[in-house]
Every structure is written in structure tokens, then in C-alpha cells.
PDB file of C-alpha atoms in Angstrom:
ATOM      1  CA  GLU C 542      67.788  43.225 142.436  1.00 74.00           C
ATOM      2  CA  PRO C 543      66.800  42.182 145.968  1.00 75.00           C
ATOM      3  CA  GLU C 544      62.990  42.218 146.519  1.00 93.00           C
ATOM      4  CA  VAL C 545      60.549  42.347 149.463  1.00 96.00           C
ATOM      5  CA  THR C 546      58.467  39.202 149.333  1.00 97.00           C
ATOM      6  CA  GLN C 547      55.093  38.714 150.858  1.00 97.00           C
ATOM      7  CA  THR C 548      52.813  35.684 151.363  1.00 97.00           C
ATOM      8  CA  PRO C 549      50.113  34.869 150.756  1.00 97.00           C
ATOM      9  CA  SER C 550      49.104  37.046 147.750  1.00 97.00           C
ATOM     10  CA  HIS C 551      45.515  36.603 148.508  1.00 97.00           C
ATOM     11  CA  GLN C 552      43.827  35.549 151.917  1.00 97.00           C
ATOM     12  CA  VAL C 553      40.114  35.144 152.446  1.00 98.00           C
ATOM     13  CA  THR C 554      38.980  34.799 156.099  1.00 98.00           C
ATOM     14  CA  GLN C 555      35.766  34.904 157.992  1.00 98.00           C
ATOM     15  CA  MET C 556      35.099  37.691 160.404  1.00 97.00           C
ATOM     16  CA  GLY C 557      36.573  37.050 163.819  1.00 97.00           C
ATOM     17  CA  GLN C 558      39.285  34.814 162.639  1.00 98.00           C
ATOM     18  CA  GLU C 559      42.990  35.557 163.095  1.00 98.00           C
ATOM     19  CA  VAL C 560      45.354  36.057 160.043  1.00 98.00           C
ATOM     20  CA  ILE C 561      49.120  36.241 159.789  1.00 98.00           C
ATOM     21  CA  LEU C 562      50.568  38.074 156.852  1.00 98.00           C
ATOM     22  CA  ARG C 563      54.202  37.285 156.173  1.00 97.00           C
ATOM     23  CA  CYS C 564      57.050  39.183 154.690  1.00 98.00           C
ATOM     24  CA  VAL C 565      60.591  38.814 154.002  1.00 97.00           C
ATOM     25  CA  PRO C 566      62.287  42.272 153.802  1.00 96.00           C
ATOM     26  CA  ILE C 567      65.485  42.918 151.850  1.00 95.00           C
ATOM     27  CA  SER C 568      68.214  41.243 153.777  1.00 91.00           C
ATOM     28  CA  ASN C 569      70.498  44.270 154.490  1.00 90.00           C
ATOM     29  CA  HIS C 570      67.575  46.513 155.343  1.00 93.00           C
ATOM     30  CA  LEU C 571      67.049  47.605 159.013  1.00 92.00           C
ATOM     31  CA  TYR C 572      63.698  49.438 158.930  1.00 94.00           C
ATOM     32  CA  PHE C 573      60.441  47.508 158.426  1.00 96.00           C
ATOM     33  CA  TYR C 574      56.944  48.769 157.726  1.00 97.00           C
ATOM     34  CA  TRP C 575      53.458  47.704 157.149  1.00 98.00           C
ATOM     35  CA  TYR C 576      51.031  49.799 155.070  1.00 98.00           C
ATOM     36  CA  ARG C 577      47.530  49.138 154.010  1.00 97.00           C
ATOM     37  CA  GLN C 578      45.501  50.362 151.162  1.00 97.00           C
ATOM     38  CA  ILE C 579      41.625  49.973 151.018  1.00 96.00           C
ATOM     39  CA  LEU C 580      40.399  49.736 147.415  1.00 93.00           C
ATOM     40  CA  GLY C 581      40.417  52.998 145.678  1.00 91.00           C
ATOM     41  CA  GLN C 582      41.937  54.886 148.692  1.00 94.00           C
ATOM     42  CA  LYS C 583      45.375  56.102 149.690  1.00 94.00           C
ATOM     43  CA  VAL C 584      48.232  54.071 151.051  1.00 96.00           C
ATOM     44  CA  GLU C 585      47.931  54.322 155.015  1.00 96.00           C
ATOM     45  CA  PHE C 586      50.725  53.838 157.366  1.00 96.00           C
ATOM     46  CA  LEU C 587      50.225  51.099 160.116  1.00 98.00           C
ATOM     47  CA  VAL C 588      53.486  50.471 161.912  1.00 97.00           C
ATOM     48  CA  SER C 589      57.248  50.889 161.561  1.00 96.00           C
ATOM     49  CA  PHE C 590      59.811  48.384 163.132  1.00 95.00           C
ATOM     50  CA  TYR C 591      63.328  49.056 163.798  1.00 93.00           C
ATOM     51  CA  ASN C 592      65.923  47.218 166.218  1.00 90.00           C
ATOM     52  CA  ASN C 593      63.459  44.607 167.050  1.00 90.00           C
ATOM     53  CA  GLU C 594      60.795  46.812 168.428  1.00 94.00           C
ATOM     54  CA  ILE C 595      57.954  49.033 167.112  1.00 96.00           C
ATOM     55  CA  SER C 596      59.222  52.588 166.501  1.00 94.00           C
ATOM     56  CA  GLU C 597      55.881  54.179 165.426  1.00 95.00           C
ATOM     57  CA  LYS C 598      52.365  53.060 164.992  1.00 96.00           C
ATOM     58  CA  SER C 599      49.228  54.710 163.729  1.00 96.00           C
ATOM     59  CA  GLU C 600      45.665  54.935 165.083  1.00 95.00           C
ATOM     60  CA  ILE C 601      44.671  52.183 162.877  1.00 96.00           C
ATOM     61  CA  PHE C 602      47.289  49.780 164.583  1.00 97.00           C
ATOM     62  CA  ASP C 603      45.184  49.125 167.563  1.00 95.00           C
ATOM     63  CA  ASP C 604      45.180  46.048 170.043  1.00 95.00           C
ATOM     64  CA  GLN C 605      43.934  43.730 167.350  1.00 96.00           C
ATOM     65  CA  PHE C 606      47.191  44.108 165.449  1.00 98.00           C
ATOM     66  CA  SER C 607      50.672  42.999 166.261  1.00 98.00           C
ATOM     67  CA  VAL C 608      54.055  42.569 164.556  1.00 97.00           C
ATOM     68  CA  GLU C 609      56.688  40.148 165.135  1.00 95.00           C
ATOM     69  CA  ARG C 610      60.321  39.461 163.522  1.00 93.00           C
ATOM     70  CA  PRO C 611      60.453  35.730 164.654  1.00 87.00           C
ATOM     71  CA  ASP C 612      63.850  35.099 163.144  1.00 88.00           C
ATOM     72  CA  GLY C 613      66.486  36.858 161.142  1.00 80.00           C
ATOM     73  CA  SER C 614      64.413  37.082 157.839  1.00 88.00           C
ATOM     74  CA  ASN C 615      60.750  37.224 158.433  1.00 94.00           C
ATOM     75  CA  PHE C 616      58.464  39.958 159.610  1.00 97.00           C
ATOM     76  CA  THR C 617      54.881  39.214 160.212  1.00 97.00           C
ATOM     77  CA  LEU C 618      51.655  41.203 160.704  1.00 98.00           C
ATOM     78  CA  LYS C 619      48.881  39.542 162.819  1.00 98.00           C
ATOM     79  CA  ILE C 620      45.298  40.530 163.074  1.00 98.00           C
ATOM     80  CA  ARG C 621      43.833  38.793 166.003  1.00 96.00           C
ATOM     81  CA  SER C 622      40.074  39.066 165.253  1.00 95.00           C
ATOM     82  CA  THR C 623      39.371  40.406 161.832  1.00 97.00           C
ATOM     83  CA  LYS C 624      36.572  42.709 160.892  1.00 97.00           C
ATOM     84  CA  LEU C 625      34.899  43.500 157.699  1.00 97.00           C
ATOM     85  CA  GLU C 626      36.686  46.839 157.544  1.00 96.00           C
ATOM     86  CA  ASP C 627      40.030  45.163 157.749  1.00 97.00           C
ATOM     87  CA  SER C 628      39.563  44.035 153.960  1.00 98.00           C
ATOM     88  CA  ALA C 629      42.366  45.704 152.177  1.00 98.00           C
ATOM     89  CA  MET C 630      45.697  45.226 150.492  1.00 97.00           C
ATOM     90  CA  TYR C 631      48.514  45.046 152.900  1.00 98.00           C
ATOM     91  CA  PHE C 632      51.821  46.127 151.777  1.00 98.00           C
ATOM     92  CA  CYS C 633      55.175  45.312 153.717  1.00 98.00           C
ATOM     93  CA  ALA C 634      58.081  47.520 153.010  1.00 97.00           C
ATOM     94  CA  SER C 635      61.563  47.923 154.095  1.00 96.00           C
ATOM     95  CA  SER C 636      64.341  50.568 153.778  1.00 94.00           C
ATOM     96  CA  ASP C 637      68.054  50.756 154.731  1.00 91.00           C
ATOM     97  CA  ALA C 638      68.142  54.169 156.190  1.00 87.00           C
ATOM     98  CA  GLY C 639      64.676  55.084 157.690  1.00 84.00           C
ATOM     99  CA  SER C 640      62.466  57.848 156.382  1.00 84.00           C
ATOM    100  CA  ASN C 641      64.961  59.561 154.265  1.00 87.00           C
ATOM    101  CA  SER C 642      65.540  56.485 151.954  1.00 90.00           C
ATOM    102  CA  PRO C 643      63.037  54.963 149.534  1.00 93.00           C
ATOM    103  CA  LEU C 644      60.685  52.337 150.694  1.00 94.00           C
ATOM    104  CA  HIS C 645      60.806  49.066 148.700  1.00 96.00           C
ATOM    105  CA  PHE C 646      57.344  47.509 148.901  1.00 96.00           C
ATOM    106  CA  GLY C 647      56.313  43.874 148.607  1.00 97.00           C
ATOM    107  CA  ASN C 648      53.528  42.918 146.142  1.00 95.00           C
ATOM    108  CA  GLY C 649      51.036  42.980 148.941  1.00 97.00           C
ATOM    109  CA  THR C 650      48.553  40.513 150.320  1.00 98.00           C
ATOM    110  CA  ARG C 651      45.075  41.166 149.473  1.00 98.00           C
ATOM    111  CA  LEU C 652      42.782  40.335 152.550  1.00 98.00           C
ATOM    112  CA  THR C 653      39.195  39.772 152.058  1.00 98.00           C
ATOM    113  CA  VAL C 654      37.149  39.505 155.364  1.00 98.00           C
ATOM    114  CA  THR C 655      33.644  37.956 154.738  1.00 97.00           C
TER     115      THR C 655
ATOM    116  CA  GLY Y 969      49.325  67.962 160.597  1.00 80.00           C
ATOM    117  CA  GLN Y 970      50.207  67.421 157.086  1.00 86.00           C
ATOM    118  CA  ASN Y 971      47.891  67.630 154.037  1.00 91.00           C
ATOM    119  CA  ILE Y 972      48.612  66.789 150.394  1.00 96.00           C
ATOM    120  CA  ASP Y 973      46.642  67.784 147.394  1.00 97.00           C
ATOM    121  CA  GLN Y 974      47.204  66.368 143.861  1.00 98.00           C
ATOM    122  CA  PRO Y 975      44.735  66.040 140.960  1.00 98.00           C
ATOM    123  CA  THR Y 976      42.566  62.839 140.969  1.00 97.00           C
ATOM    124  CA  GLU Y 977      42.841  62.002 137.346  1.00 98.00           C
ATOM    125  CA  MET Y 978      44.693  63.127 134.203  1.00 98.00           C
ATOM    126  CA  THR Y 979      44.857  62.054 130.594  1.00 98.00           C
ATOM    127  CA  ALA Y 980      47.584  62.614 128.130  1.00 98.00           C
ATOM    128  CA  THR Y 981      48.607  61.274 124.605  1.00 98.00           C
ATOM    129  CA  GLU Y 982      51.279  58.829 123.986  1.00 98.00           C
ATOM    130  CA  GLY Y 983      54.499  60.675 123.171  1.00 98.00           C
ATOM    131  CA  ALA Y 984      53.476  63.889 124.827  1.00 98.00           C
ATOM    132  CA  ILE Y 985      54.717  65.477 128.082  1.00 98.00           C
ATOM    133  CA  VAL Y 986      52.615  65.565 131.224  1.00 98.00           C
ATOM    134  CA  GLN Y 987      53.127  67.396 134.582  1.00 98.00           C
ATOM    135  CA  ILE Y 988      51.556  66.142 137.794  1.00 98.00           C
ATOM    136  CA  ASN Y 989      51.356  68.618 140.488  1.00 98.00           C
ATOM    137  CA  CYS Y 990      51.320  68.331 144.216  1.00 98.00           C
ATOM    138  CA  THR Y 991      50.976  70.866 146.845  1.00 98.00           C
ATOM    139  CA  TYR Y 992      51.381  70.257 150.535  1.00 97.00           C
ATOM    140  CA  GLN Y 993      51.108  71.765 153.837  1.00 95.00           C
ATOM    141  CA  THR Y 994      53.281  70.724 156.765  1.00 93.00           C
ATOM    142  CA  SER Y 995      55.045  72.006 159.918  1.00 89.00           C
ATOM    143  CA  GLY Y 996      58.120  70.138 159.319  1.00 91.00           C
ATOM    144  CA  PHE Y 997      59.876  69.068 155.975  1.00 94.00           C
ATOM    145  CA  ASN Y 998      62.685  66.529 155.305  1.00 94.00           C
ATOM    146  CA  GLY Y 999      61.833  65.675 151.576  1.00 96.00           C
ATOM    147  CA  LEU Y1000      59.238  64.571 149.111  1.00 97.00           C
ATOM    148  CA  PHE Y1001      58.939  61.364 147.298  1.00 97.00           C
ATOM    149  CA  TRP Y1002      57.181  60.357 144.088  1.00 98.00           C
ATOM    150  CA  TYR Y1003      56.070  56.869 143.681  1.00 98.00           C
ATOM    151  CA  GLN Y1004      54.436  55.040 140.717  1.00 98.00           C
ATOM    152  CA  GLN Y1005      51.629  52.588 141.425  1.00 97.00           C
ATOM    153  CA  HIS Y1006      50.149  50.355 138.587  1.00 96.00           C
ATOM    154  CA  ALA Y1007      46.674  49.036 139.435  1.00 93.00           C
ATOM    155  CA  GLY Y1008      46.708  46.173 141.871  1.00 90.00           C
ATOM    156  CA  GLU Y1009      50.535  46.346 142.312  1.00 93.00           C
ATOM    157  CA  ALA Y1010      52.877  47.855 144.785  1.00 94.00           C
ATOM    158  CA  PRO Y1011      54.234  51.295 144.765  1.00 95.00           C
ATOM    159  CA  THR Y1012      57.638  51.715 143.289  1.00 96.00           C
ATOM    160  CA  PHE Y1013      60.064  54.597 143.877  1.00 96.00           C
ATOM    161  CA  LEU Y1014      60.539  57.164 141.367  1.00 97.00           C
ATOM    162  CA  SER Y1015      62.356  60.182 142.999  1.00 97.00           C
ATOM    163  CA  TYR Y1016      63.097  61.930 146.271  1.00 96.00           C
ATOM    164  CA  ASN Y1017      63.647  65.738 146.402  1.00 97.00           C
ATOM    165  CA  VAL Y1018      65.264  67.355 149.500  1.00 96.00           C
ATOM    166  CA  LEU Y1019      66.413  70.592 148.003  1.00 97.00           C
ATOM    167  CA  ASP Y1020      64.624  73.101 145.788  1.00 98.00           C
ATOM    168  CA  GLY Y1021      65.066  72.506 142.055  1.00 97.00           C
ATOM    169  CA  LEU Y1022      64.704  70.039 139.272  1.00 97.00           C
ATOM    170  CA  GLU Y1023      66.002  66.509 139.404  1.00 96.00           C
ATOM    171  CA  GLU Y1024      66.147  64.571 136.084  1.00 95.00           C
ATOM    172  CA  LYS Y1025      66.203  60.812 135.779  1.00 92.00           C
ATOM    173  CA  GLY Y1026      65.698  59.676 132.345  1.00 95.00           C
ATOM    174  CA  ARG Y1027      62.184  60.347 131.060  1.00 97.00           C
ATOM    175  CA  PHE Y1028      61.006  61.518 134.527  1.00 97.00           C
ATOM    176  CA  SER Y1029      62.002  64.655 136.344  1.00 98.00           C
ATOM    177  CA  SER Y1030      60.742  65.914 139.672  1.00 98.00           C
ATOM    178  CA  PHE Y1031      60.732  69.554 140.925  1.00 98.00           C
ATOM    179  CA  LEU Y1032      60.511  70.989 144.431  1.00 98.00           C
ATOM    180  CA  SER Y1033      59.893  74.383 145.759  1.00 98.00           C
ATOM    181  CA  ARG Y1034      59.925  74.226 149.616  1.00 97.00           C
ATOM    182  CA  SER Y1035      58.840  77.854 150.039  1.00 96.00           C
ATOM    183  CA  LYS Y1036      55.783  77.261 147.928  1.00 97.00           C
ATOM    184  CA  GLY Y1037      54.982  73.947 149.263  1.00 97.00           C
ATOM    185  CA  TYR Y1038      54.840  72.645 145.784  1.00 97.00           C
ATOM    186  CA  SER Y1039      56.364  69.747 143.672  1.00 98.00           C
ATOM    187  CA  TYR Y1040      55.688  68.224 140.368  1.00 98.00           C
ATOM    188  CA  LEU Y1041      56.456  65.124 138.455  1.00 98.00           C
ATOM    189  CA  LEU Y1042      57.295  65.601 134.688  1.00 98.00           C
ATOM    190  CA  LEU Y1043      56.972  62.642 132.389  1.00 98.00           C
ATOM    191  CA  LYS Y1044      58.344  62.990 128.847  1.00 98.00           C
ATOM    192  CA  GLU Y1045      57.739  60.856 125.749  1.00 98.00           C
ATOM    193  CA  LEU Y1046      54.785  59.242 127.283  1.00 98.00           C
ATOM    194  CA  GLN Y1047      54.292  55.489 126.789  1.00 98.00           C
ATOM    195  CA  MET Y1048      51.275  53.463 127.252  1.00 97.00           C
ATOM    196  CA  LYS Y1049      53.032  51.640 130.092  1.00 97.00           C
ATOM    197  CA  ASP Y1050      53.176  55.005 132.019  1.00 98.00           C
ATOM    198  CA  SER Y1051      49.331  54.658 132.714  1.00 98.00           C
ATOM    199  CA  ALA Y1052      49.438  54.315 136.456  1.00 98.00           C
ATOM    200  CA  SER Y1053      48.675  56.139 139.749  1.00 98.00           C
ATOM    201  CA  TYR Y1054      51.527  58.683 140.764  1.00 98.00           C
ATOM    202  CA  LEU Y1055      51.656  59.211 144.541  1.00 98.00           C
ATOM    203  CA  CYS Y1056      53.169  62.344 146.076  1.00 98.00           C
ATOM    204  CA  VAL Y1057      54.532  61.375 149.461  1.00 97.00           C
ATOM    205  CA  LEU Y1058      55.552  63.684 152.117  1.00 96.00           C
ATOM    206  CA  ASN Y1059      58.464  63.155 154.642  1.00 94.00           C
ATOM    207  CA  SER Y1060      57.873  65.610 157.395  1.00 91.00           C
ATOM    208  CA  GLY Y1061      60.623  64.209 159.622  1.00 84.00           C
ATOM    209  CA  ASN Y1062      58.534  63.961 162.784  1.00 74.00           C
ATOM    210  CA  THR Y1063      55.914  61.593 161.618  1.00 80.00           C
ATOM    211  CA  PRO Y1064      55.523  58.667 159.370  1.00 89.00           C
ATOM    212  CA  LEU Y1065      55.477  59.193 155.586  1.00 92.00           C
ATOM    213  CA  VAL Y1066      52.187  60.774 154.561  1.00 93.00           C
ATOM    214  CA  PHE Y1067      50.872  59.483 151.049  1.00 95.00           C
ATOM    215  CA  GLY Y1068      48.825  61.597 148.840  1.00 96.00           C
ATOM    216  CA  LYS Y1069      45.622  60.021 147.261  1.00 96.00           C
ATOM    217  CA  GLY Y1070      47.437  59.803 144.035  1.00 97.00           C
ATOM    218  CA  THR Y1071      46.860  61.125 140.495  1.00 98.00           C
ATOM    219  CA  ARG Y1072      45.723  58.407 138.165  1.00 98.00           C
ATOM    220  CA  LEU Y1073      47.316  58.999 134.800  1.00 98.00           C
ATOM    221  CA  SER Y1074      45.722  57.548 131.578  1.00 98.00           C
ATOM    222  CA  VAL Y1075      47.936  57.493 128.478  1.00 98.00           C
ATOM    223  CA  ILE Y1076      45.913  57.234 125.290  1.00 97.00           C
ATOM    224  CA  ALA Y1077      46.982  56.603 121.722  1.00 95.00           C
TER     225      ALA Y1077
END
């Protein structure tokens, strides 16, 4: 069964540093998402991406965040200057038909900002 | 806005049946998802209810009542591997999906 893959699985970075989280969505999916989950808390929406542009973003997704689909397979999340409160599990997800179809999540990147 | 309520924790015995309830408030409604999330892992899709009624899929069933803003996930013949968090997720149609805080189910022998 096709999978969403994310790298790295763990990332430790110092406050103020830039990080790039990488994702390869399922190949025939058209809708891509980033979510985050702070330890012990609920899954929170960050951004959705369709047709090579952001379709929606949350209040969390401020100017420090950006997404890119640099080629036909990768989907990246960049955090420009990390803060302690950015420490969380970041999940990439994809779907084939938007919000009415199930999200397929990657295994996540655990980001720790020290 | 949207709001989702589900119990924080539940415990059930191996082989038993457990029902996890979810109530929601929303101005728009397209459907309701249930996801399973094992500790430290990604959520995985269980079910999606759009219309009222019960949908059965193996040991798992999901029920929806749109008029009552209520759904439940029913797990039968519980196994130890069913110990996980179960997330009620609202598709309101005009905003991104909203995840509930999840119900952590512990299955004991």
C-alpha cells in the first residue's frame, strides 16, 4: 500500500536555527497538508496545499513558516527561526480528494528545539 | 466555530465491547472521521460518516446522528493492540478538519 514518507524522523535544533522537514506524499494524491502535535495535546492544522499553492493556513502558520513543492514528489515545511514552542511532532498528510477523503499521514518528524 | 468533546480516557477488558462517544458543535457539517493513533505514531483512518446511521467495518463500527451532533465508535472483541487514542475529527466543510483531543483507550487483560 502506498505510504507518505517523512524525513528525518527526529530533528534536534537550537533556537533561532532554520529547519526543513521533508515529505513525499502518495504519488497520485493532489492535496497536501502539514499538521503538528505538541506532546500530549491534540493534532493541529498548519497548512494545506493544492495546485502548487497554499489553499488554507492556520494562525500557527505565521511568517516563520513556509511550504514548498520543489519537484513532482517532495513537499517541504521550513521553519525559518525556530522557537522553543515549535517543539512538536510534525505530520505530513495527503489525500486524493480534499477534505471529504481520508488523510494519509506520514510517521512524523519529532522536532526538538533547545 | 467548531467544538468537539470526547472522554479523555477509557479502560476496557480484552474481548469486551467499548463505545467511545463524541459530541460536536458546528455551523456547517460535511462529515465526521474517526482516526486511531498509537502512542508516538501517526493517526490512521478508521471511518468516515456523512449520513445518519451505523457503518460497520469488521470489529469497528461508527454511528452518526447529525441532528444530535453526536457520534460514537464501537469496538468489539477488544484486543490488546486496540490500546490507543481514538480521535474524533470534524469536517465542517468551510474550515480545515478539526481534531478532537482524543480518547485514550487502555485494554486490560
